[in-house]
mmCIF file with all atom_site columns, C-alpha atoms in Angstrom:
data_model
loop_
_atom_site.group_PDB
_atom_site.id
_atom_site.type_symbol
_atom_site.label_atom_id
_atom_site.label_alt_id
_atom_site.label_comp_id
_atom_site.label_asym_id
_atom_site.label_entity_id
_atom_site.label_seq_id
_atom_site.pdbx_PDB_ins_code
_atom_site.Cartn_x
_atom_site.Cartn_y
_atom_site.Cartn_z
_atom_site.occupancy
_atom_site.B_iso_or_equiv
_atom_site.pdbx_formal_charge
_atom_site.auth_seq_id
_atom_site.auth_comp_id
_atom_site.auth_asym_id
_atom_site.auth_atom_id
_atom_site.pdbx_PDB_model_num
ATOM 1   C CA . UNK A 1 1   ? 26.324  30.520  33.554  1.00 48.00 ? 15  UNK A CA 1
ATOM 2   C CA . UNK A 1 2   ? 23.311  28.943  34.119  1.00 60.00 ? 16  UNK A CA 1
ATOM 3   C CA . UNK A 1 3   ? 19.854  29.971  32.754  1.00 64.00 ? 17  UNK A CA 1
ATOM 4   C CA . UNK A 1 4   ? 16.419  29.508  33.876  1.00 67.00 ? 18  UNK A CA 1
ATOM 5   C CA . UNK A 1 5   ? 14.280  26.830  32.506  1.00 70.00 ? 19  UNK A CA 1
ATOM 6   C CA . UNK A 1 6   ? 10.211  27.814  32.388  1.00 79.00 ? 20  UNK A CA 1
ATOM 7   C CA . UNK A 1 7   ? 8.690   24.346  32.304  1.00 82.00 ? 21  UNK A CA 1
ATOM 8   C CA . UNK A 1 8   ? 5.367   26.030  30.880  1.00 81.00 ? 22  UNK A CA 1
ATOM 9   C CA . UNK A 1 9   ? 7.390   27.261  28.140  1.00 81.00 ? 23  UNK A CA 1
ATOM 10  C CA . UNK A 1 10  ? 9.334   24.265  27.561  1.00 81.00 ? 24  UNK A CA 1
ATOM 11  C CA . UNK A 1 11  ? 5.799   22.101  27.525  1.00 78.00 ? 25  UNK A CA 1
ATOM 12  C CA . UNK A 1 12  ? 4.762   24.362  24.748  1.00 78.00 ? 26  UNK A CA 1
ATOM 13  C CA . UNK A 1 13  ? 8.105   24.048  22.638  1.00 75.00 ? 27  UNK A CA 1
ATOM 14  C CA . UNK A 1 14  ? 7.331   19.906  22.760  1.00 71.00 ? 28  UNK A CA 1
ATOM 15  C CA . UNK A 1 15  ? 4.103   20.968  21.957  1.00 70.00 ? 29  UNK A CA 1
ATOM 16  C CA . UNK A 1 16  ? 4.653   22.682  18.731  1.00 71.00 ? 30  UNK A CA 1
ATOM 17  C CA . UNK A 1 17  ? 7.212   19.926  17.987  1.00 69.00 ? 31  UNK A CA 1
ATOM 18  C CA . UNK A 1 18  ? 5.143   16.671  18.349  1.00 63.00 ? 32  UNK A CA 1
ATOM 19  C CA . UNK A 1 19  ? 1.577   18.198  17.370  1.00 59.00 ? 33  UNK A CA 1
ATOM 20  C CA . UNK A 1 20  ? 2.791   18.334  13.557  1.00 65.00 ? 34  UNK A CA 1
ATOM 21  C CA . UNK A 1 21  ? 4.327   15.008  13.462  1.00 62.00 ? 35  UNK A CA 1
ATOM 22  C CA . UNK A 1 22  ? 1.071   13.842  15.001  1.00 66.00 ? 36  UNK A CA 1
ATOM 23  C CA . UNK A 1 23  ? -0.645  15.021  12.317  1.00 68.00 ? 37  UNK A CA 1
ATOM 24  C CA . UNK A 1 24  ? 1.686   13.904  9.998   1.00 67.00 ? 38  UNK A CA 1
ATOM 25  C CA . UNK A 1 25  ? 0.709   10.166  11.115  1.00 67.00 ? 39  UNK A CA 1
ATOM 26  C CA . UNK A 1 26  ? -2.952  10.537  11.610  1.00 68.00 ? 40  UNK A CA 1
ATOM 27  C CA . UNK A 1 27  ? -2.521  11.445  7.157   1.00 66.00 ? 41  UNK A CA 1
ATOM 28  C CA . UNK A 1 28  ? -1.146  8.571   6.830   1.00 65.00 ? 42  UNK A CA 1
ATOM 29  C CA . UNK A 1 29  ? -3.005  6.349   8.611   1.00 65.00 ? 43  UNK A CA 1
ATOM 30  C CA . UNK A 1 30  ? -6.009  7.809   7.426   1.00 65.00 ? 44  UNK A CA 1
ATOM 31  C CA . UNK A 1 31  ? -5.046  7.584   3.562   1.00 64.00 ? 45  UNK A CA 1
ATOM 32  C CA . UNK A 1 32  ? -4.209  3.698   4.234   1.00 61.00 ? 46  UNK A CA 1
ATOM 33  C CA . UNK A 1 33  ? -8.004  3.060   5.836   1.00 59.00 ? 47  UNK A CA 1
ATOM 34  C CA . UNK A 1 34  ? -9.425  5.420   3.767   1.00 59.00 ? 48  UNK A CA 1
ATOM 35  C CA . UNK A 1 35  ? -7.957  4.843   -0.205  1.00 66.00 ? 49  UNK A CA 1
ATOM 36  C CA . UNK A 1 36  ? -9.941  2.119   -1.773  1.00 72.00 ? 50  UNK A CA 1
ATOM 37  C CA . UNK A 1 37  ? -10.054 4.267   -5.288  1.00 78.00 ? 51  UNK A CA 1
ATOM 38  C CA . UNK A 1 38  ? -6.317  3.275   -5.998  1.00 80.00 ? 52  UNK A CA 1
ATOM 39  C CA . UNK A 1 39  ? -6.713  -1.040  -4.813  1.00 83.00 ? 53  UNK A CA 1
ATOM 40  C CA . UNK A 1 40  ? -10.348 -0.695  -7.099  1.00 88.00 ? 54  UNK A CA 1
ATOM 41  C CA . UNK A 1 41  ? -8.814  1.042   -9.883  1.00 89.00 ? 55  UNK A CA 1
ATOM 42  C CA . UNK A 1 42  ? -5.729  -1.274  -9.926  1.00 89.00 ? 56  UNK A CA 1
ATOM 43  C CA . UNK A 1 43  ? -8.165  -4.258  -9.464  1.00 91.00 ? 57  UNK A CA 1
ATOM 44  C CA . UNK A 1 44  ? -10.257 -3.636  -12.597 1.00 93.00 ? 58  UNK A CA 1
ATOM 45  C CA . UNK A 1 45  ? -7.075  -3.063  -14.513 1.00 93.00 ? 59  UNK A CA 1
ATOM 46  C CA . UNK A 1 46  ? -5.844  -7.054  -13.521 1.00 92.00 ? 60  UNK A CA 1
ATOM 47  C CA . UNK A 1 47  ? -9.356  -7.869  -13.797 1.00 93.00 ? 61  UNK A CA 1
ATOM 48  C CA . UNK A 1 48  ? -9.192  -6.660  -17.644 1.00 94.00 ? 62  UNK A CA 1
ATOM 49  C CA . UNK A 1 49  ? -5.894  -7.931  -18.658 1.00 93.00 ? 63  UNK A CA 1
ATOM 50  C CA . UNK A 1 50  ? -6.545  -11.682 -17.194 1.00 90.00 ? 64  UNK A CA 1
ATOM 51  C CA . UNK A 1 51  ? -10.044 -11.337 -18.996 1.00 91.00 ? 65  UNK A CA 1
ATOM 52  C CA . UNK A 1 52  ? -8.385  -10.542 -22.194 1.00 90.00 ? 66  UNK A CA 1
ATOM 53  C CA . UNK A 1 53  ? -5.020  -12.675 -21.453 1.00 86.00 ? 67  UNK A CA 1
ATOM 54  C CA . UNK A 1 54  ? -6.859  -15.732 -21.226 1.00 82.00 ? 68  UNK A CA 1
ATOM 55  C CA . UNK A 1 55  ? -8.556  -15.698 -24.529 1.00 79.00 ? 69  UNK A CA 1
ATOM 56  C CA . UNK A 1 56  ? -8.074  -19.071 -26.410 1.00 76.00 ? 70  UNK A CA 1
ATOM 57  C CA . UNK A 1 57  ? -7.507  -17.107 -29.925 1.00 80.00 ? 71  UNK A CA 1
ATOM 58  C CA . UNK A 1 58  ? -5.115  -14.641 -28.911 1.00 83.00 ? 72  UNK A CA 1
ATOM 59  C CA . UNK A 1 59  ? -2.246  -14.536 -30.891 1.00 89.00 ? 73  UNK A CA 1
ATOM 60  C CA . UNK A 1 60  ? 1.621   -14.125 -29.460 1.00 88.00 ? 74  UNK A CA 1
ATOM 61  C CA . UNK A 1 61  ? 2.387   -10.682 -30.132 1.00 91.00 ? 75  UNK A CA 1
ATOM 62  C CA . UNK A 1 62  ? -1.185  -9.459  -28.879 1.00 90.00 ? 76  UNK A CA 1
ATOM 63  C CA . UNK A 1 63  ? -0.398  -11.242 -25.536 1.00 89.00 ? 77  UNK A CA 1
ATOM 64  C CA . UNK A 1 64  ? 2.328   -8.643  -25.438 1.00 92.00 ? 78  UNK A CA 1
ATOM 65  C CA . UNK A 1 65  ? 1.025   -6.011  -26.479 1.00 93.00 ? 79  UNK A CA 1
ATOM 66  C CA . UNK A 1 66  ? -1.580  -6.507  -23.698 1.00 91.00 ? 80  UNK A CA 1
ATOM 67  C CA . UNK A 1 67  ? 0.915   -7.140  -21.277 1.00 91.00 ? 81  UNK A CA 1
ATOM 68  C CA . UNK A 1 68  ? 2.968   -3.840  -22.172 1.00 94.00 ? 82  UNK A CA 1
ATOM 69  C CA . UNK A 1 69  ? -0.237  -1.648  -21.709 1.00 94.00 ? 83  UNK A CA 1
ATOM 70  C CA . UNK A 1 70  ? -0.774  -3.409  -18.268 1.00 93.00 ? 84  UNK A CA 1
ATOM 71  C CA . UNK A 1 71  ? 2.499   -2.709  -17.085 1.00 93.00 ? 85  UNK A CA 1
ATOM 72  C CA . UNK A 1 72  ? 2.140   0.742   -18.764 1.00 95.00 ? 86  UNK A CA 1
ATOM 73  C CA . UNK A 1 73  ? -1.300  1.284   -16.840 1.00 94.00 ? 87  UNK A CA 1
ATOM 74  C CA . UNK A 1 74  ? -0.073  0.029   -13.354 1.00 90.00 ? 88  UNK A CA 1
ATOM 75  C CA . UNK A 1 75  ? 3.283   2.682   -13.627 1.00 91.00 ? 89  UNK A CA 1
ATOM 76  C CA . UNK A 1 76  ? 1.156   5.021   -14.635 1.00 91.00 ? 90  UNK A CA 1
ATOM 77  C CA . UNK A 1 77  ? -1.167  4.483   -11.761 1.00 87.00 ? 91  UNK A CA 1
ATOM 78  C CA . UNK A 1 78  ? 1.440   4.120   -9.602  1.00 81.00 ? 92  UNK A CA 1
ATOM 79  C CA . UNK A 1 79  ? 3.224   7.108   -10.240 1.00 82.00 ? 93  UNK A CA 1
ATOM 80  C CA . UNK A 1 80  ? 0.108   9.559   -9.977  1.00 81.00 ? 94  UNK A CA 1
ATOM 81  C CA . UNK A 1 81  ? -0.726  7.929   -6.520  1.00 74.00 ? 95  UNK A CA 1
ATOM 82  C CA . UNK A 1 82  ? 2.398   9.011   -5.363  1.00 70.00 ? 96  UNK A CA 1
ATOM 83  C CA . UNK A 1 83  ? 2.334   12.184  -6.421  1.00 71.00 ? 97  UNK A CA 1
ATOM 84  C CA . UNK A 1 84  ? -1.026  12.988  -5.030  1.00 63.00 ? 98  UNK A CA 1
ATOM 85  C CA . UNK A 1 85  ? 0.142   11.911  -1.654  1.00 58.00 ? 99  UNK A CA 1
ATOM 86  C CA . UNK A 1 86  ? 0.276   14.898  0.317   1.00 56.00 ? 100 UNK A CA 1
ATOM 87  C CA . UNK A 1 87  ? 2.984   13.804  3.196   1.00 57.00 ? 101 UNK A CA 1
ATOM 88  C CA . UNK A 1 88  ? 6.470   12.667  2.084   1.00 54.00 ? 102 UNK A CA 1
ATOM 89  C CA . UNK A 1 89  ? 8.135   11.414  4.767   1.00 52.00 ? 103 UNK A CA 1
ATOM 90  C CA . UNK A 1 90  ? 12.210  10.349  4.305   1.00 50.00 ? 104 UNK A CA 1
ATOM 91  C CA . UNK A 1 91  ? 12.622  7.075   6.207   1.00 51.00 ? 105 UNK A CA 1
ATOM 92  C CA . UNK A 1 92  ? 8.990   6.928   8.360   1.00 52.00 ? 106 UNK A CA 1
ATOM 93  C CA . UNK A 1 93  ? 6.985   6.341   5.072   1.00 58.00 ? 107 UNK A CA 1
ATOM 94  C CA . UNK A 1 94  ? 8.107   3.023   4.799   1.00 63.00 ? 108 UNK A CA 1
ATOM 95  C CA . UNK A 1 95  ? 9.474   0.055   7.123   1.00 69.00 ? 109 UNK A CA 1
ATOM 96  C CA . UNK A 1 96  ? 10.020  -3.754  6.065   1.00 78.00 ? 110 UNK A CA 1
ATOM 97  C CA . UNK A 1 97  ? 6.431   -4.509  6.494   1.00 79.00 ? 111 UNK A CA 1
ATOM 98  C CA . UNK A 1 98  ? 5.800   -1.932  3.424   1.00 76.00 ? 112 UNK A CA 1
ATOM 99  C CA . UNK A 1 99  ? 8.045   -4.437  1.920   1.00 81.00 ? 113 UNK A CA 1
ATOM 100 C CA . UNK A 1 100 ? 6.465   -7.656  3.228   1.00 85.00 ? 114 UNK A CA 1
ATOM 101 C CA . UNK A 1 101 ? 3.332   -6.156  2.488   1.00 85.00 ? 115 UNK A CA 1
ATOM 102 C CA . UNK A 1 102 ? 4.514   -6.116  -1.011  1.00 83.00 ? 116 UNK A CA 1
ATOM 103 C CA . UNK A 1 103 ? 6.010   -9.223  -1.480  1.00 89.00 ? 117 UNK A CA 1
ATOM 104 C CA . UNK A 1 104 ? 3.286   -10.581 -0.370  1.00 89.00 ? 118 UNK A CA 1
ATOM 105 C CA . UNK A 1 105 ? 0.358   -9.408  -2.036  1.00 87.00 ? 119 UNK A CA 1
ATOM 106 C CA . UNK A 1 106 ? 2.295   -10.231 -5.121  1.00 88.00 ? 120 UNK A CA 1
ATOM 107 C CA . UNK A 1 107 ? 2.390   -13.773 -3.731  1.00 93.00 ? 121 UNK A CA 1
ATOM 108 C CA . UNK A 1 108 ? -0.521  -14.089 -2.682  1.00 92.00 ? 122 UNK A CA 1
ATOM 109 C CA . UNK A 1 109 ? -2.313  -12.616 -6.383  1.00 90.00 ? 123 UNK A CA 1
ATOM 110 C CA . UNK A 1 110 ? 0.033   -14.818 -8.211  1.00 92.00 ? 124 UNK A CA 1
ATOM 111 C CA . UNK A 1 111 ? -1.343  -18.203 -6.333  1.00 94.00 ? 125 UNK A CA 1
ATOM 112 C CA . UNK A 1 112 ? -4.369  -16.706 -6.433  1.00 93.00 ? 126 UNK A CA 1
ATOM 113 C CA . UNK A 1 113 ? -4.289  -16.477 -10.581 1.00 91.00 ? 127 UNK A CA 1
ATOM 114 C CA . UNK A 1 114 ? -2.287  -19.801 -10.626 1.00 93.00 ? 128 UNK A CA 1
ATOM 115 C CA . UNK A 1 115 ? -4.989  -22.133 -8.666  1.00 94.00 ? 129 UNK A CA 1
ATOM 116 C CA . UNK A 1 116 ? -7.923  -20.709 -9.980  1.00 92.00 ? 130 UNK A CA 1
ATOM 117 C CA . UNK A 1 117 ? -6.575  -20.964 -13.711 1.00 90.00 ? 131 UNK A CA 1
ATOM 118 C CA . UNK A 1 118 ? -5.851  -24.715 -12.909 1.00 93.00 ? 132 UNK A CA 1
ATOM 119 C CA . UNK A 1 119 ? -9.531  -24.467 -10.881 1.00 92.00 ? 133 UNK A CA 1
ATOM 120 C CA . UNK A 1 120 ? -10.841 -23.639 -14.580 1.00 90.00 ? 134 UNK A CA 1
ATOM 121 C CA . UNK A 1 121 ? -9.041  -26.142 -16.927 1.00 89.00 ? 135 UNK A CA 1
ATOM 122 C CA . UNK A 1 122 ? -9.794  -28.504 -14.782 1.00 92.00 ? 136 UNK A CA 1
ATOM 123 C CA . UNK A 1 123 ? -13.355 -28.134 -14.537 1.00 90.00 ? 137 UNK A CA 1
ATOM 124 C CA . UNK A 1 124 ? -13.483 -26.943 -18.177 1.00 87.00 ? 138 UNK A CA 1
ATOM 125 C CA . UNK A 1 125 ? -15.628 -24.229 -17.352 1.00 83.00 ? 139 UNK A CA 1
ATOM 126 C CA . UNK A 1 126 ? -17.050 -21.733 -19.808 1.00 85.00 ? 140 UNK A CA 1
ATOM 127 C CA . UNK A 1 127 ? -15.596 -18.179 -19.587 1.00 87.00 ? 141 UNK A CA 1
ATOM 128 C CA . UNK A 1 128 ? -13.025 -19.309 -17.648 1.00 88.00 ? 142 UNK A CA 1
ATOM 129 C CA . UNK A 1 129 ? -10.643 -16.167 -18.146 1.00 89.00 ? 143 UNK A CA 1
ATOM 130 C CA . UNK A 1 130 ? -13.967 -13.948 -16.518 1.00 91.00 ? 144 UNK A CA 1
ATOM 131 C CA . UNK A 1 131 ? -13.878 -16.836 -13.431 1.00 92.00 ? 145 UNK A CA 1
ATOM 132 C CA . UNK A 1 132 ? -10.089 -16.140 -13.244 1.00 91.00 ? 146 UNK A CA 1
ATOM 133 C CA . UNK A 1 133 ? -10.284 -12.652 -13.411 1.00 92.00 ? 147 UNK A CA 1
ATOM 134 C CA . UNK A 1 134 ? -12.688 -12.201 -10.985 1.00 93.00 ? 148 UNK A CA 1
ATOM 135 C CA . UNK A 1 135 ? -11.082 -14.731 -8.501  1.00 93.00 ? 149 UNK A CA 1
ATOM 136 C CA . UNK A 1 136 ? -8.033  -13.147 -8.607  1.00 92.00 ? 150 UNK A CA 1
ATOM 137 C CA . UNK A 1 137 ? -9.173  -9.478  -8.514  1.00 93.00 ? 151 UNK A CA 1
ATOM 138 C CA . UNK A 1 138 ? -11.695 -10.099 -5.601  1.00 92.00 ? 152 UNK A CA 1
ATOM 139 C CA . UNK A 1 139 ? -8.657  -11.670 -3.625  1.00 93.00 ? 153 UNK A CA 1
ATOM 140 C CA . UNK A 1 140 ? -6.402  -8.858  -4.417  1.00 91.00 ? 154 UNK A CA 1
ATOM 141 C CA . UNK A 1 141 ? -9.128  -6.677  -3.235  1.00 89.00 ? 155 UNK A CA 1
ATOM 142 C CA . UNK A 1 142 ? -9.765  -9.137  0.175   1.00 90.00 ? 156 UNK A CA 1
ATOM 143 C CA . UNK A 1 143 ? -5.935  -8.666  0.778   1.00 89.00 ? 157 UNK A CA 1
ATOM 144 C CA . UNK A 1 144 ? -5.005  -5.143  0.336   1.00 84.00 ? 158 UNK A CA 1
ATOM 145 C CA . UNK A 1 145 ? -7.291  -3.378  2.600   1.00 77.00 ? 159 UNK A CA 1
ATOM 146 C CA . UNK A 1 146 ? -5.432  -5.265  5.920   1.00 80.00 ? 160 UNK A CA 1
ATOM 147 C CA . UNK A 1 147 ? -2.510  -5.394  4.640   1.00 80.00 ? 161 UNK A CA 1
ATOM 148 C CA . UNK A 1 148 ? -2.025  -1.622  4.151   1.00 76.00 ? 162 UNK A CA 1
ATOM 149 C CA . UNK A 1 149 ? -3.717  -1.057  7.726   1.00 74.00 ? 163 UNK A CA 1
ATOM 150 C CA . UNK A 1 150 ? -0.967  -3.515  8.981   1.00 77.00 ? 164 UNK A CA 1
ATOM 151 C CA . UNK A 1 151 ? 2.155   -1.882  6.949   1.00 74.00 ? 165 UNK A CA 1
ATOM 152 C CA . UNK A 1 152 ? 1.228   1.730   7.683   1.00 71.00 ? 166 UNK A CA 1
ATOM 153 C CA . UNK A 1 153 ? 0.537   0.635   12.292  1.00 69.00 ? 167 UNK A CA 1
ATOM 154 C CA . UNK A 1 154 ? 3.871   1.158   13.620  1.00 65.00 ? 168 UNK A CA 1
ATOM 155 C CA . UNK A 1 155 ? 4.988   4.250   11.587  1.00 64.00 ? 169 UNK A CA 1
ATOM 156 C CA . UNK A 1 156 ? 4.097   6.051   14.641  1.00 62.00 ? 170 UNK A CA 1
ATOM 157 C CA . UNK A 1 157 ? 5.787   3.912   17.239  1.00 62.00 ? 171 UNK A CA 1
ATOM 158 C CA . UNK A 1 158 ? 8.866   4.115   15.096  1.00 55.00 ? 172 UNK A CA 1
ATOM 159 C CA . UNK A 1 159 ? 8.965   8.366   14.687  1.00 51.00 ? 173 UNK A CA 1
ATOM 160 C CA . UNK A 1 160 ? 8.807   8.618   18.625  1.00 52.00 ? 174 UNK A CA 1
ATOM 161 C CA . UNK A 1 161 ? 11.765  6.335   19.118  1.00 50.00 ? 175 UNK A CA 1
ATOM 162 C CA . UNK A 1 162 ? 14.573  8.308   18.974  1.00 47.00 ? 176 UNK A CA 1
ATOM 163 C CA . UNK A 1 163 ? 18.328  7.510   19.609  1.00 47.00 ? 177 UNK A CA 1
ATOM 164 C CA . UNK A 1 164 ? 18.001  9.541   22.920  1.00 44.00 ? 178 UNK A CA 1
ATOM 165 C CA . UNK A 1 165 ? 14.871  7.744   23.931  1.00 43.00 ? 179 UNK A CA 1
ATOM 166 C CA . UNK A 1 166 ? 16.386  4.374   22.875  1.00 47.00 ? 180 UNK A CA 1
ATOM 167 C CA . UNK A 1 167 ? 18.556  5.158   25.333  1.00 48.00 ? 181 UNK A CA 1
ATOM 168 C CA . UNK A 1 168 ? 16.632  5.756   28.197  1.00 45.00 ? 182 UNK A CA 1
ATOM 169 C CA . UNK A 1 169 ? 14.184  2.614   27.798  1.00 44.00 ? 183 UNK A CA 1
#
């Protein structure tokens, strides 16, 4: 019981297989070079709320109320990014570097708010939340851009490894 194998026909059968999943990771790719509306958008949000957090008369319960519409605005934001992503992928989306990438950036915006507040008291320079703000936003903005291009790089490397081809190599 054997049955003959047409190699043209098999080529073609890989060929319908792997051309969609190609595609799938040239969207992605693309969207991560491509989407600076979403990092602008979410940078003159944090630009905004450390421009109004760091106003020398604001009262307690303003702070808050602030801080709850920020929070508010970056779900928000958040959630209709995601949904206007047009791939969903199950376990390619994402690897740890999504997650370092993450971690990071927070890091790396939270120093960059910290020193540059201290940068301002120290100085005692006027309009010091606007200094902070813009510090902060513009590196925010200088880290998201390569970061994304770095998380989103080996997506494709890991959808062609497969336990059969892990395997074989």
């Amino acid at each position: 019981m054997s049955t003959t194998m047409d190699a043209e026909r098999a080529w073609q059968d890989l060929q319908r297989i792997r051309v969609p999943q190609e595609r799938v990771y040239d969207e992605i790719e693309r969207t991560a070079h491509d989407d600076a509306g979403a990092a602008y958008t979410t940078a003159a949000v944090m630009w905004l709320f450390l421009a109004v957090s760091g106003l020398d008369d604001l009262p307690g319960w303003a702070f808050l109320l602030t801080l709850t519409a920020y929070l508010a605005v970056l779900g928000t934001l958040g959630v209709v990014h995601n949904r206007r992503t047009r791939i969903r992928l199950h376990r390619s989306r994402h690897s740890w570097r999504s997650l370092a990438t993450f971690f990071a950036g927070g890091a790396v915006t939270l120093a960059a708010i910290l020193l540059s507040g201290r940068l301002v008291d120290w100085l005692a320079l006027p309009f010091g939340s606007l200094i902070q703000a813009t510090i902060s936003s513009g590196t925010f903005l200088l880290f998201v851009g390569p970061a994304n291009r770095w998380a989103v790089s080996t997506l494709r490397d890991r959808g062609e490894r497969t336990p059969h081809r892990k395997a074989a190599r």
